[in-house]
Tab-separated table of C-alpha atoms in Angstrom:
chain	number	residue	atom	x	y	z
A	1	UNK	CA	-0.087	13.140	8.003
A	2	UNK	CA	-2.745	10.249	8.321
A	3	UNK	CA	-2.108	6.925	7.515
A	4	UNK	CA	-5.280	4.861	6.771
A	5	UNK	CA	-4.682	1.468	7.605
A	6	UNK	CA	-0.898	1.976	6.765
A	7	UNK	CA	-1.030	3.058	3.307
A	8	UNK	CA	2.330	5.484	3.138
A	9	UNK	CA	2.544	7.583	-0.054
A	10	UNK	CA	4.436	6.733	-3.090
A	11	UNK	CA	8.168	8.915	-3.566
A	12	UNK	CA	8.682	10.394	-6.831
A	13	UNK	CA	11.545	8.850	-8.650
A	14	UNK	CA	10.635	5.173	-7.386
A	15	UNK	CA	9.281	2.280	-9.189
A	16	UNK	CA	6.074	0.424	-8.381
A	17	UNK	CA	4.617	-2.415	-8.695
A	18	UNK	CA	0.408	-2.228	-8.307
A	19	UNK	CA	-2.205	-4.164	-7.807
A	20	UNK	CA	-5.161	-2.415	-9.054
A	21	UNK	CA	-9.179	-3.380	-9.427
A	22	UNK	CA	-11.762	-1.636	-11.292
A	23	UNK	CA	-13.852	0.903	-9.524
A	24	UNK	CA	-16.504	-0.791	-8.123
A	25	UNK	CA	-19.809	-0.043	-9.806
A	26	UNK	CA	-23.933	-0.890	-8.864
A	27	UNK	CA	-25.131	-3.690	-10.863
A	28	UNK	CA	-26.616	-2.330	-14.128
A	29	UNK	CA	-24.321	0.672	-14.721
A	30	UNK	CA	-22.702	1.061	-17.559
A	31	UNK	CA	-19.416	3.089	-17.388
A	32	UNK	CA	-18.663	6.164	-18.794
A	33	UNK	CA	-15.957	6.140	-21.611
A	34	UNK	CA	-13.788	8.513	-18.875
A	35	UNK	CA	-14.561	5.661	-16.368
A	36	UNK	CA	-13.264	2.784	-18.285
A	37	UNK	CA	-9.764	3.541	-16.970
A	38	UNK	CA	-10.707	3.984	-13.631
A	39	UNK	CA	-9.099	1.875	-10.963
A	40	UNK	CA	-8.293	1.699	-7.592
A	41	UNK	CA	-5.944	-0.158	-5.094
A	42	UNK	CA	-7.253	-3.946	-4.161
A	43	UNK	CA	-5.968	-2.850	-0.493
A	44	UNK	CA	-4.816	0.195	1.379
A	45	UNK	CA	-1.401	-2.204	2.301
A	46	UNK	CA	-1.414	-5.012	0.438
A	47	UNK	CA	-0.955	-3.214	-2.907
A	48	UNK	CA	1.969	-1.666	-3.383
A	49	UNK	CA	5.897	-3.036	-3.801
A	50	UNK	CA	8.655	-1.514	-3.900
A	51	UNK	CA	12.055	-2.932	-3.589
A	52	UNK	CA	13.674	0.104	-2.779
A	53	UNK	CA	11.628	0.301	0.243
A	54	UNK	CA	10.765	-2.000	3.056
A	55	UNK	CA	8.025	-2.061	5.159
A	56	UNK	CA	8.376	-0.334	8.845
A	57	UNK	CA	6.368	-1.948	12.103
A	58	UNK	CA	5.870	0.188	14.924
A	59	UNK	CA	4.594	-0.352	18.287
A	60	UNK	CA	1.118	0.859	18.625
A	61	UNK	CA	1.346	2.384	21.761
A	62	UNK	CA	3.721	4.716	20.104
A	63	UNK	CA	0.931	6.192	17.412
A	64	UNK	CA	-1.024	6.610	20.246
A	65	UNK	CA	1.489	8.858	22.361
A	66	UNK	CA	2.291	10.750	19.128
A	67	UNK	CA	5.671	9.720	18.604
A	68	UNK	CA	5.636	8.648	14.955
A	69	UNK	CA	6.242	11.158	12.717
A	70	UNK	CA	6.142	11.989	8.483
A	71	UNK	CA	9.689	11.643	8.725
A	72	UNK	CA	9.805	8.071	10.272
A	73	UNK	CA	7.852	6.138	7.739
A	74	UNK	CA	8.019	8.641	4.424
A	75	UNK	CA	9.951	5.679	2.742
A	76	UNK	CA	8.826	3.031	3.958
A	77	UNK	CA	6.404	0.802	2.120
A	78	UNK	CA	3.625	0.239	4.404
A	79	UNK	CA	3.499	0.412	8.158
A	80	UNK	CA	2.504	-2.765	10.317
A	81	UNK	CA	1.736	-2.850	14.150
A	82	UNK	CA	0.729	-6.608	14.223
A	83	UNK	CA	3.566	-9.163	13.092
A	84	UNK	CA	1.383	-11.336	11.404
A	85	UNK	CA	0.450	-8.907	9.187
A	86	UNK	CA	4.371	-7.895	8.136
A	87	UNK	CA	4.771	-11.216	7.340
A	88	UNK	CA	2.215	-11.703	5.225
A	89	UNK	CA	3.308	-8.706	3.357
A	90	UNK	CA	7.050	-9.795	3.203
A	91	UNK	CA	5.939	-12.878	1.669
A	92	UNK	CA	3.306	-11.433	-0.957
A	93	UNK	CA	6.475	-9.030	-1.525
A	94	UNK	CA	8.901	-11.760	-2.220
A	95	UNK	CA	6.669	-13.664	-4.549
A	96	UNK	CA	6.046	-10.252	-6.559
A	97	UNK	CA	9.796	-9.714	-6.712
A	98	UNK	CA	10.354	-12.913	-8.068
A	99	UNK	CA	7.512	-13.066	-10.225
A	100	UNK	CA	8.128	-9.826	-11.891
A	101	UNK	CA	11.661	-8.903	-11.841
């Protein structure tokens, strides 16, 4: 599996929180009545919560020697190779959790 900026799949039979945005759309177009629902994440990793499951940060060099695997990060909630980044996330997590508990 591929992990695109280090979105990890959702597990059935866990709860979500999302943060969603309307599908972006050219200026003029009007959208179709099937399009009116349409949304998307506002980021790959900075979109989905789940208290169940924590996020996981791996060393880079070991993506690039192969050593991750499905297995290692199929419940985790994002993957992070720069700290900053898992912070920022375990903050933005916090205040969701305590926002909407």
């Amino acid at each position: 599996m591929t992990s695109i900026r280090g979105y990890v799949l959702m597990n059935d039979h866990q709860e979500y929180l999302l943060f969603l945005k309307h599908l972006d759309k050219v200026k003029g177009y009007k959208y179709k009545k099937s399009e009116e629902m349409t949304y998307i994440p506002v980021s790959t990793r900075f979109s989905k919560y789940c208290k169940e499951e924590s996020p996981l940060f791996i060393d880079s060099k070991q993506i690039e020697e192969g050593e991750i695997h499905y297995r290692d990060f199929k419940d985790a909630s994002a993957i992070f190779i720069k700290s900053d980044e898992l912070k920022q996330y375990q903050s933005i997590s916090s205040q969701v959790y305590d926002k909407y508990q």
